[in-house]
Amino acid sequence: MKIKILIILPVAIAVMASCKPKQQSTRSLFLPDRAIEVSQTEQLASTSRMIDASKQVMLGNLGNAVLLYAEAVKIDPRNSAALYELAKLHAQQGFLKDAEVFARRAVDLDPNNKFFGMLLADIYFAQNKNEPGFRIQQQLSSNNPSDLNIQISFLSTLLHLEKFPEALSHIEYLERLTGFNTEMSLQKQRILLEMKRTDLALAEAMRLVAFNPGETGFLELLAELYTEAGQSEEAYKVYQQMLVIQPDNPMARLLLADYYRNAGDKNKSFDQLALAFISRQLGIEGKARILASWYFLAQEDSVYTEQAKKLCGILLEVHPDEALTYALNGDFLQLEDNITGAREMYLKATSIDPSRIEFWQQLLSVELRSENYENLLASSEKALEYFFEHGLIYFFNGIAHLQLKNYSKAIAAFNAGKNLTFDNNELKGQFLTMLGDTYFKTGEFSQSYKSYEEALLLDPNNAYALNNYSYYLSIRRENLEKALVMSAKSLELQPNNASFQDTFGWIKYKLGDYSQAQIWIKKALDNTETPNAVVLEHYGDVLFKLGQKEEALRYWKKALETKTDDDDDLSQFLEKKVTDGTLYE
């Protein structure tokens, strides 16, 4: 267990750190002489300037306040209160050297004023002049033995300077002054741990528990100390004690889960974890952090998958009104490729809390995976009601429109999303690639090519832009050599991508290199469990050119049997090829 030392910074230092210099120094205006005699009239005039200066401070006019305090000191060089205020203002504005001069003069005029001394010490510490600051704090502590503010400030100084033995002694002095104090006990434990005195820290933790017998948080700290000391059995007893006080204490259950896991008893460990999940005291966010670990473990071991399903089931029972409950269930269902179930969970999550974009992103992702573009369109339109400024939502919306052949709406969505990518060049490149695809569908070929070119300017290794651009060039028999180079590069980036292999083979076909076309399109067929109709037709065309007419007809028939309404890239002659048994282009 690592417990950091608590540093209680003096207020003046905290204020100084948050302020920036705003004005020039007034230090050079005067250096007051202790021996100067001042009349009562001058003292009254000096006090009047101080009152005016205080008003300026309240109004936020610090520059005016500095000039008025300076004038007060000029009238009465022995006005230590004005010097003190000048020191504070200069420190707040970052003029620490000037602040030191004023504070030292105030202390010189009134050495018994503890506030003057504390300010001067703070100014020293702010300049890393630790020794003079420490001496002042030490003297203040000695001169004001019953002043708790000064004593606590001195403790803070000891901790800041890492004078741990002295800090420990000072805490014991404070306890004699005020009696047992919970915060001081915790501070003592932190110091003892820094001093590597775990045994004494344990004794102090037990003392704290004795003073607070019903406080499970202090028992938890004691158990952690036992664990750090290698006394796991003693820690186990403390966990049981926590459960006697509070039977449904989720932290005790989580600590027991760790104990059993370290002991090698995975079943008991999970049982305790499940009991922690049943407790409503452990919030949904805490449970989500635990399940995040299970999510990664489940990808390596199915045992964790089953455990995660049980934990998710507990969430549904204990937190049925929390959107995160359903989102977490959706994550694990998606991990099992239960896309339908995952979609239902994400839909529920977005209905409970539509303000969290990550729920929408997961929903849209599974709908894209399911290729249900009607659902994708409906959900993305709903998401845009809440996140109209979020580019990624437009991406999903554009894909839905593209697949549903709403080309003009797809172009509008992709352009809107592209304009919201800002410095995210990777996402912008995806938008440009999709615009290239969509413009080609509408016959706007020059705009299509321009979009691909812009995408490749952003990222020359955009494999999909390289493939799609080269494929569409081959369809129109344009710049085939350029298309071949781009296609080859896409294959270097993704050598086993069946779609890219088909593109490369089809460009070879267009160039008349039928033997190479056969090799590459055959690779595409072999790399796909269910080849699509376009690749089957391409292979039939290649076989026909190679004189294998019967085989060509067989593949054309397969293409016709396999085709769907989404196969836009099939030739218009496919049915005629099958009917006549010959190639048409």
XYZ file of C-alpha atoms in Angstrom:
585
model
C 0.000 0.000 0.000
C 1.296 3.450 -0.897
C -0.084 6.281 1.231
C 1.190 9.679 0.209
C 2.150 12.290 2.763
C -0.542 14.955 3.045
C 0.922 18.418 2.575
C -1.206 21.226 4.007
C 0.023 24.257 2.098
C -0.330 27.624 3.771
C -3.127 29.688 2.302
C -0.838 32.495 1.227
C 1.292 30.171 -0.888
C -1.787 28.698 -2.566
C -2.997 32.190 -3.437
C 0.396 33.209 -4.757
C 0.588 30.203 -7.053
C -2.710 31.087 -8.733
C -1.909 34.717 -9.477
C 0.111 36.304 -12.281
C 2.184 39.510 -12.151
C 0.088 42.546 -12.985
C 2.116 45.634 -12.019
C 5.543 47.081 -11.473
C 7.359 46.918 -8.141
C 6.960 49.704 -5.567
C 9.825 48.447 -3.418
C 12.149 51.205 -4.591
C 9.731 53.962 -3.483
C 10.820 53.803 0.126
C 12.837 51.960 2.726
C 11.270 53.068 6.033
C 13.485 53.972 8.945
C 12.586 52.510 12.326
C 13.793 55.645 14.136
C 11.560 58.105 12.310
C 9.105 59.931 14.534
C 5.596 60.345 13.100
C 2.993 62.804 14.307
C -0.537 61.768 15.257
C -1.845 63.679 12.225
C 0.459 61.696 9.941
C -0.625 58.455 11.575
C -4.279 59.321 10.948
C -3.538 60.245 7.328
C -1.689 56.963 6.858
C -4.632 55.038 8.323
C -6.996 56.894 5.997
C -4.943 55.753 2.981
C -5.129 52.183 4.254
C -8.917 52.342 4.465
C -9.078 53.632 0.889
C -6.664 50.915 -0.212
C -8.843 48.194 1.383
C -11.822 49.474 -0.616
C -9.792 49.223 -3.826
C -8.877 45.630 -2.958
C -12.561 44.785 -2.498
C -13.291 46.333 -5.912
C -10.501 44.316 -7.511
C -8.391 47.385 -8.312
C -5.142 45.950 -7.003
C -2.929 48.465 -8.777
C -4.679 51.362 -7.075
C -4.549 49.513 -3.764
C -0.767 49.091 -4.015
C -0.273 52.810 -4.651
C -2.491 53.748 -1.687
C -0.732 51.325 0.674
C 2.593 52.675 -0.562
C 1.383 56.202 0.125
C 0.314 55.114 3.634
C 3.830 53.837 4.308
C 5.403 56.952 2.837
C 3.368 59.087 5.265
C 4.087 56.737 8.178
C 7.161 54.546 7.533
C 6.403 52.608 10.739
C 2.940 51.501 9.548
C 3.651 47.765 9.764
C 0.064 46.842 8.805
C 0.405 48.697 5.485
C 3.748 46.977 4.850
C 2.055 43.635 5.553
C -0.691 44.389 3.027
C 1.895 45.483 0.455
C 3.765 42.229 0.996
C 0.557 40.223 0.459
C -0.381 42.086 -2.724
C 3.101 41.794 -4.212
C 3.210 38.092 -3.394
C -0.190 37.542 -4.988
C 0.992 39.274 -8.148
C 4.231 37.295 -8.334
C 6.692 39.959 -7.159
C 8.142 37.705 -4.494
C 11.419 39.546 -4.006
C 9.580 42.818 -3.390
C 7.080 40.995 -1.166
C 9.986 39.644 0.878
C 11.346 43.177 1.446
C 7.992 44.473 2.687
C 7.295 41.416 4.844
C 10.754 41.531 6.441
C 10.297 45.216 7.258
C 6.861 44.496 8.789
C 8.360 41.742 10.935
C 11.239 44.042 11.889
C 8.761 46.665 13.090
C 6.511 44.173 14.895
C 8.437 40.933 15.554
C 5.719 39.518 17.812
C 2.970 39.654 15.176
C 2.435 36.021 14.191
C 0.598 36.908 10.974
C 3.568 38.925 9.741
C 5.879 36.024 10.511
C 3.659 33.446 8.821
C 3.461 35.566 5.673
C 7.222 36.038 5.535
C 7.736 32.284 5.974
C 5.272 31.586 3.158
C 7.109 34.021 0.884
C 10.409 32.305 1.666
C 8.943 28.893 0.856
C 7.461 30.223 -2.389
C 11.008 31.183 -3.429
C 12.428 27.806 -2.317
C 14.249 29.539 0.539
C 13.415 26.697 2.838
C 15.907 27.289 5.647
C 14.885 30.858 6.604
C 11.235 29.895 6.157
C 11.716 26.898 8.436
C 13.472 28.993 11.109
C 10.562 31.434 11.179
C 8.028 28.612 11.426
C 10.064 26.979 14.183
C 10.222 30.231 16.149
C 6.501 30.849 15.669
C 5.765 27.340 16.923
C 7.952 27.910 19.955
C 6.436 31.306 20.731
C 2.809 30.177 20.247
C 2.612 26.685 21.753
C -1.179 26.676 22.018
C -2.021 28.193 18.620
C -3.355 25.290 16.568
C -3.148 27.138 13.242
C 0.540 27.825 13.768
C 1.239 24.319 15.021
C -0.532 22.693 12.076
C 1.267 25.028 9.676
C 4.562 23.989 11.258
C 3.600 20.323 10.807
C 2.906 21.026 7.150
C 6.363 22.596 6.875
C 8.008 19.568 8.451
C 6.221 17.260 6.021
C 7.029 19.485 3.063
C 10.713 19.393 3.996
C 10.463 15.614 4.636
C 11.645 15.974 8.228
C 9.696 12.866 9.146
C 11.053 12.105 12.641
C 10.438 15.729 13.669
C 6.957 15.603 12.090
C 6.179 12.449 14.062
C 7.221 14.111 17.312
C 5.170 17.172 16.426
C 2.053 15.083 15.826
C 2.493 13.529 19.255
C 2.760 17.051 20.690
C -0.451 18.042 18.882
C -2.186 14.993 20.321
C -1.150 16.031 23.812
C -2.534 19.455 23.013
C -5.870 18.404 21.508
C -6.361 14.746 22.373
C -6.688 11.867 19.921
C -7.433 13.065 16.388
C -8.373 10.839 13.458
C -6.604 12.921 10.818
C -3.454 13.098 12.923
C -3.525 9.332 13.366
C -3.788 8.838 9.598
C -0.982 11.325 9.098
C 1.146 9.430 11.585
C 0.557 6.204 9.645
C 1.639 7.881 6.426
C 4.829 9.146 8.033
C 5.647 5.754 9.541
C 5.197 4.114 6.150
C 7.547 6.662 4.580
C 10.029 5.761 7.328
C 9.567 2.043 6.470
C 8.210 1.379 9.975
C 5.286 -0.803 8.964
C 5.170 -2.361 12.432
C 4.568 1.005 14.073
C 2.114 1.977 11.334
C 0.177 -1.204 12.115
C 0.106 -0.368 15.796
C -1.195 3.105 15.028
C -3.829 1.667 12.645
C -5.032 -0.681 15.398
C -5.184 2.282 17.768
C -7.305 4.168 15.233
C -9.658 1.184 14.911
C -9.949 0.987 18.693
C -11.066 4.615 18.822
C -13.528 4.005 15.928
C -14.722 0.399 16.353
C -17.659 0.673 13.960
C -15.826 2.429 11.113
C -15.122 -0.131 8.376
C -12.988 2.321 6.404
C -10.324 2.255 9.126
C -10.523 -1.532 9.232
C -9.869 -1.523 5.495
C -6.720 0.567 6.010
C -5.589 -1.835 8.733
C -6.134 -4.800 6.408
C -4.120 -3.119 3.665
C -1.252 -2.608 6.096
C -1.387 -6.275 7.079
C -1.286 -7.225 3.406
C 1.700 -4.972 2.790
C 3.441 -6.508 5.784
C 2.844 -9.985 4.311
C 0.385 -10.938 7.050
C -2.429 -12.091 4.762
C -4.106 -14.217 7.432
C -4.392 -11.229 9.743
C -5.830 -9.232 6.833
C -8.370 -12.038 6.303
C -9.512 -11.716 9.933
C -10.025 -7.993 9.432
C -12.160 -8.635 6.329
C -14.353 -10.942 8.402
C -14.578 -8.280 11.092
C -15.742 -5.779 8.470
C -18.520 -8.166 7.443
C -19.648 -8.641 11.046
C -20.118 -4.877 11.298
C -21.610 -4.516 7.811
C -22.625 -7.846 6.193
C -23.173 -6.377 2.718
C -19.971 -4.309 2.685
C -18.840 -4.575 -0.957
C -15.252 -3.510 -0.248
C -14.802 -6.377 2.185
C -16.115 -8.739 -0.503
C -13.718 -7.327 -3.107
C -10.792 -7.631 -0.708
C -11.789 -11.209 0.064
C -11.958 -11.875 -3.678
C -8.355 -10.681 -3.948
C -7.373 -12.785 -0.950
C -8.830 -15.983 -2.420
C -7.404 -15.261 -5.873
C -3.924 -14.817 -4.408
C -4.456 -18.062 -2.514
C -5.279 -19.814 -5.804
C -8.963 -20.460 -5.040
C -10.599 -18.960 -8.131
C -14.091 -20.248 -7.341
C -14.242 -18.647 -3.905
C -12.714 -15.495 -5.366
C -15.505 -15.222 -7.927
C -18.161 -15.992 -5.301
C -17.000 -12.999 -3.265
C -16.910 -10.823 -6.373
C -20.495 -11.793 -7.194
C -21.553 -10.884 -3.633
C -19.897 -7.485 -4.078
C -21.906 -6.996 -7.284
C -25.140 -7.805 -5.435
C -24.491 -4.949 -3.021
C -26.033 -1.620 -3.995
C -23.317 0.139 -1.992
C -20.911 -0.603 -4.828
C -22.090 1.759 -7.546
C -22.584 0.890 -11.185
C -19.454 2.817 -12.211
C -17.287 0.766 -9.862
C -18.782 -2.451 -11.214
C -18.180 -1.234 -14.752
C -14.459 -0.775 -14.004
C -14.260 -4.368 -12.768
C -16.100 -5.675 -15.823
C -13.707 -3.757 -18.073
C -10.947 -6.094 -16.830
C -13.184 -9.117 -17.391
C -13.837 -7.948 -20.952
C -10.173 -8.336 -21.878
C -9.734 -11.528 -19.888
C -12.787 -13.031 -21.612
C -11.090 -12.670 -24.981
C -8.386 -15.081 -23.816
C -10.320 -17.501 -21.595
C -13.950 -18.609 -21.921
C -14.157 -19.094 -18.136
C -14.128 -15.336 -17.763
C -16.816 -15.074 -20.430
C -19.181 -17.185 -18.345
C -18.315 -15.256 -15.201
C -18.885 -11.958 -16.971
C -22.313 -13.142 -18.120
C -23.228 -13.927 -14.503
C -22.010 -10.523 -13.352
C -23.958 -8.826 -16.131
C -27.030 -10.762 -15.076
C -26.594 -9.449 -11.517
C -26.418 -5.916 -12.906
C -29.763 -6.399 -14.625
C -31.300 -7.432 -11.304
C -29.613 -4.844 -9.067
C -29.431 -1.839 -11.430
C -32.351 -2.275 -13.878
C -32.788 1.481 -14.333
C -29.159 2.259 -15.199
C -28.262 2.764 -18.858
C -24.745 1.503 -18.178
C -26.180 -1.861 -17.118
C -27.510 -2.489 -20.614
C -24.449 -1.057 -22.358
C -22.182 -3.455 -20.422
C -24.447 -6.377 -21.267
C -24.308 -5.285 -24.889
C -20.507 -5.269 -24.843
C -20.300 -8.881 -23.711
C -23.046 -10.053 -26.071
C -21.137 -8.428 -28.906
C -18.003 -10.233 -27.756
C -19.917 -13.492 -28.271
C -21.074 -12.305 -31.717
C -24.665 -12.118 -30.463
C -25.308 -9.015 -32.552
C -29.082 -9.144 -32.202
C -28.902 -9.343 -28.427
C -26.243 -6.644 -28.270
C -28.397 -4.328 -30.377
C -31.340 -4.760 -28.014
C -29.136 -3.868 -25.048
C -27.659 -0.770 -26.692
C -31.115 0.351 -27.768
C -32.220 0.129 -24.138
C -29.159 2.042 -22.985
C -29.770 4.876 -25.454
C -33.433 5.054 -24.499
C -32.579 5.420 -20.797
C -29.722 7.858 -21.293
C -29.526 9.301 -24.807
C -26.898 11.849 -23.719
C -23.955 9.413 -23.775
C -22.481 9.199 -27.238
C -20.560 5.995 -26.521
C -23.865 4.124 -26.234
C -24.933 5.413 -29.648
C -21.595 4.523 -31.204
C -21.882 0.945 -29.964
C -25.458 0.695 -31.224
C -24.542 2.012 -34.660
C -21.516 -0.261 -34.803
C -23.535 -3.451 -34.231
C -26.188 -2.312 -36.688
C -23.493 -1.813 -39.307
C -22.124 -5.281 -38.534
C -25.597 -6.779 -38.944
C -25.941 -5.018 -42.343
C -29.444 -3.922 -41.409
C -29.225 -0.540 -43.046
C -32.803 0.427 -42.301
C -32.056 0.097 -38.598
C -28.735 1.885 -39.046
C -30.471 4.778 -40.774
C -33.169 5.089 -38.115
C -30.694 4.943 -35.230
C -28.221 7.363 -36.799
C -31.007 9.856 -37.497
C -32.057 9.604 -33.846
C -28.471 10.006 -32.668
C -28.077 13.142 -34.786
C -30.880 14.736 -32.783
C -28.514 14.701 -29.803
C -25.093 14.856 -31.490
C -25.516 16.913 -34.641
C -21.997 18.289 -34.165
C -20.325 14.860 -33.985
C -18.721 13.760 -37.245
C -18.724 10.008 -36.620
C -22.527 9.876 -36.404
C -22.716 11.363 -39.910
C -20.369 8.605 -41.076
C -22.806 5.898 -39.996
C -25.702 7.906 -41.403
C -23.942 8.294 -44.732
C -23.191 4.563 -44.993
C -26.851 3.759 -44.321
C -27.969 6.134 -47.067
C -25.318 4.798 -49.456
C -26.364 1.172 -48.952
C -30.023 2.144 -49.348
C -29.060 3.961 -52.583
C -30.062 7.376 -51.248
C -26.985 8.775 -52.921
C -27.698 12.490 -52.613
C -28.430 12.125 -48.883
C -25.305 10.009 -48.457
C -23.202 12.742 -50.095
C -24.798 15.365 -47.845
C -24.067 13.281 -44.723
C -20.463 12.533 -45.701
C -19.777 16.186 -46.506
C -21.340 17.328 -43.226
C -19.267 14.830 -41.261
C -16.085 15.684 -43.173
C -16.467 19.323 -42.143
C -16.623 18.246 -38.484
C -13.426 16.177 -38.470
C -11.209 19.200 -37.754
C -7.692 17.819 -37.113
C -8.705 14.132 -37.273
C -7.154 13.343 -40.657
C -7.799 9.616 -40.368
C -11.552 10.126 -40.064
C -11.499 12.827 -42.729
C -9.780 10.373 -45.074
C -12.563 7.853 -44.473
C -15.184 10.449 -45.315
C -13.354 11.342 -48.534
C -13.084 7.673 -49.484
C -16.815 7.199 -48.982
C -17.489 10.342 -51.006
C -15.368 8.870 -53.792
C -17.509 5.720 -53.751
C -20.795 7.626 -53.641
C -19.952 10.161 -56.345
C -19.004 7.276 -58.624
C -22.437 5.720 -58.069
C -24.060 8.972 -59.186
C -21.910 9.186 -62.322
C -19.950 12.203 -61.039
C -16.653 10.599 -61.958
C -14.388 13.647 -61.791
C -15.736 14.486 -58.324
C -15.231 10.853 -57.312
C -11.597 10.852 -58.442
C -10.995 14.202 -56.749
C -12.280 12.811 -53.444
C -9.962 9.815 -53.661
C -7.017 12.060 -54.496
C -7.748 14.244 -51.455
C -7.962 11.171 -49.259
C -4.587 9.943 -50.525
C -3.024 13.351 -49.971
C -3.998 13.076 -46.326
C -2.741 9.493 -46.115
C -0.911 7.860 -49.045
C -1.339 4.516 -47.248
C -5.138 4.657 -47.142
C -5.595 1.105 -48.398
C -9.313 1.395 -49.099
C -8.936 4.620 -51.065
C -6.159 2.986 -53.095
C -8.266 -0.099 -53.822
C -11.561 1.609 -54.557
C -9.995 4.304 -56.719
C -8.051 1.769 -58.750
C -11.101 -0.508 -59.131
C -13.322 2.264 -60.433
C -10.615 3.379 -62.850
C -10.497 -0.193 -64.187
C -14.265 -0.295 -64.663
C -14.035 2.758 -66.920
C -10.720 1.599 -68.499
C -9.022 4.829 -67.417
C -5.383 5.214 -66.322
C -4.982 1.456 -65.996
C -1.240 1.660 -65.285
C -1.900 4.120 -62.459
C -4.687 1.868 -61.225
C -2.310 -1.120 -61.226
C 0.282 0.750 -59.135
C -2.320 1.836 -56.581
C -3.824 -1.647 -56.408
C -0.394 -3.202 -55.878
C 0.260 -0.779 -53.028
C -3.059 -1.658 -51.376
C -2.015 -5.323 -51.503
C 1.301 -4.491 -49.858
C -0.685 -2.955 -47.028
C -3.264 -5.772 -46.823
C -1.931 -8.784 -48.746
C -4.733 -11.182 -47.743
C -7.670 -8.905 -48.509
C -9.813 -10.817 -51.016
C -11.451 -7.664 -52.371
C -8.037 -6.120 -53.071
C -6.876 -9.314 -54.779
C -9.931 -9.244 -57.041
C -9.245 -5.606 -57.927
C -5.643 -6.364 -58.883
C -6.722 -9.351 -60.960
C -9.455 -7.342 -62.689
C -6.991 -4.597 -63.648
C -4.728 -7.305 -65.119
C -7.761 -8.543 -67.064
C -8.392 -5.066 -68.441
C -4.725 -4.899 -69.466
C -5.067 -8.216 -71.322
C -2.869 -10.212 -68.920
C -5.371 -13.053 -68.486
C -3.042 -15.590 -66.879
C -2.166 -13.161 -64.067
C -5.812 -12.153 -63.812
C -6.745 -15.799 -63.243
C -4.127 -16.216 -60.496
C -5.232 -13.147 -58.526
C -8.994 -13.567 -58.864
C -8.637 -17.238 -57.884
C -6.819 -16.047 -54.748
C -9.759 -13.777 -54.004
C -12.169 -16.721 -54.345
C -10.024 -18.936 -52.124
C -9.757 -16.246 -49.421
C -13.538 -15.829 -49.118
C -15.837 -18.324 -47.429
C -18.783 -17.095 -49.475
C -17.527 -15.373 -52.655
C -19.768 -12.591 -53.886
C -21.359 -12.503 -57.304
C -18.992 -9.844 -58.704
C -15.846 -11.914 -58.081
C -17.542 -15.018 -59.503
C -18.493 -13.150 -62.668
C -14.980 -11.735 -62.993
C -13.506 -15.216 -62.776
C -15.928 -16.484 -65.403
C -14.861 -13.681 -67.768
C -11.177 -14.555 -67.266
C -11.795 -18.253 -67.913
C -13.658 -17.418 -71.113
C -10.687 -15.361 -72.345
C -8.429 -18.340 -71.568
C -10.632 -20.615 -73.692
C -12.274 -22.447 -70.785
C -15.809 -21.684 -71.921
C -17.663 -24.400 -69.997
C -15.950 -23.425 -66.753
C -16.706 -19.779 -67.510
C -20.412 -20.575 -67.910
C -20.385 -22.445 -64.603
C -19.009 -19.428 -62.750
C -21.438 -17.074 -64.473
C -24.288 -19.272 -63.297
C -22.881 -19.212 -59.754
C -22.725 -15.430 -59.931
C -26.346 -15.249 -61.060
C -27.430 -17.575 -58.244
C -25.446 -15.605 -55.651
C -26.261 -12.030 -56.653
C -28.224 -9.732 -54.371
C -29.756 -6.313 -54.804
C -26.576 -4.805 -53.347
C -24.311 -6.139 -56.097
C -24.178 -2.919 -58.105
C -20.879 -3.824 -59.762
C -22.242 -6.828 -61.667
C -22.243 -6.305 -65.410
C -25.517 -5.664 -67.173
C -24.751 -8.646 -69.434
C -24.588 -11.385 -66.778
C -27.929 -12.962 -67.606
C -27.180 -12.727 -71.341
C -23.815 -14.433 -70.755
C -25.576 -17.302 -69.027
C -28.281 -17.543 -71.672
C -25.930 -17.411 -74.672
C -22.873 -19.030 -73.105
C -20.595 -16.321 -74.449
C -18.810 -13.224 -73.182
C -20.324 -9.757 -73.548
C -18.512 -6.586 -72.459
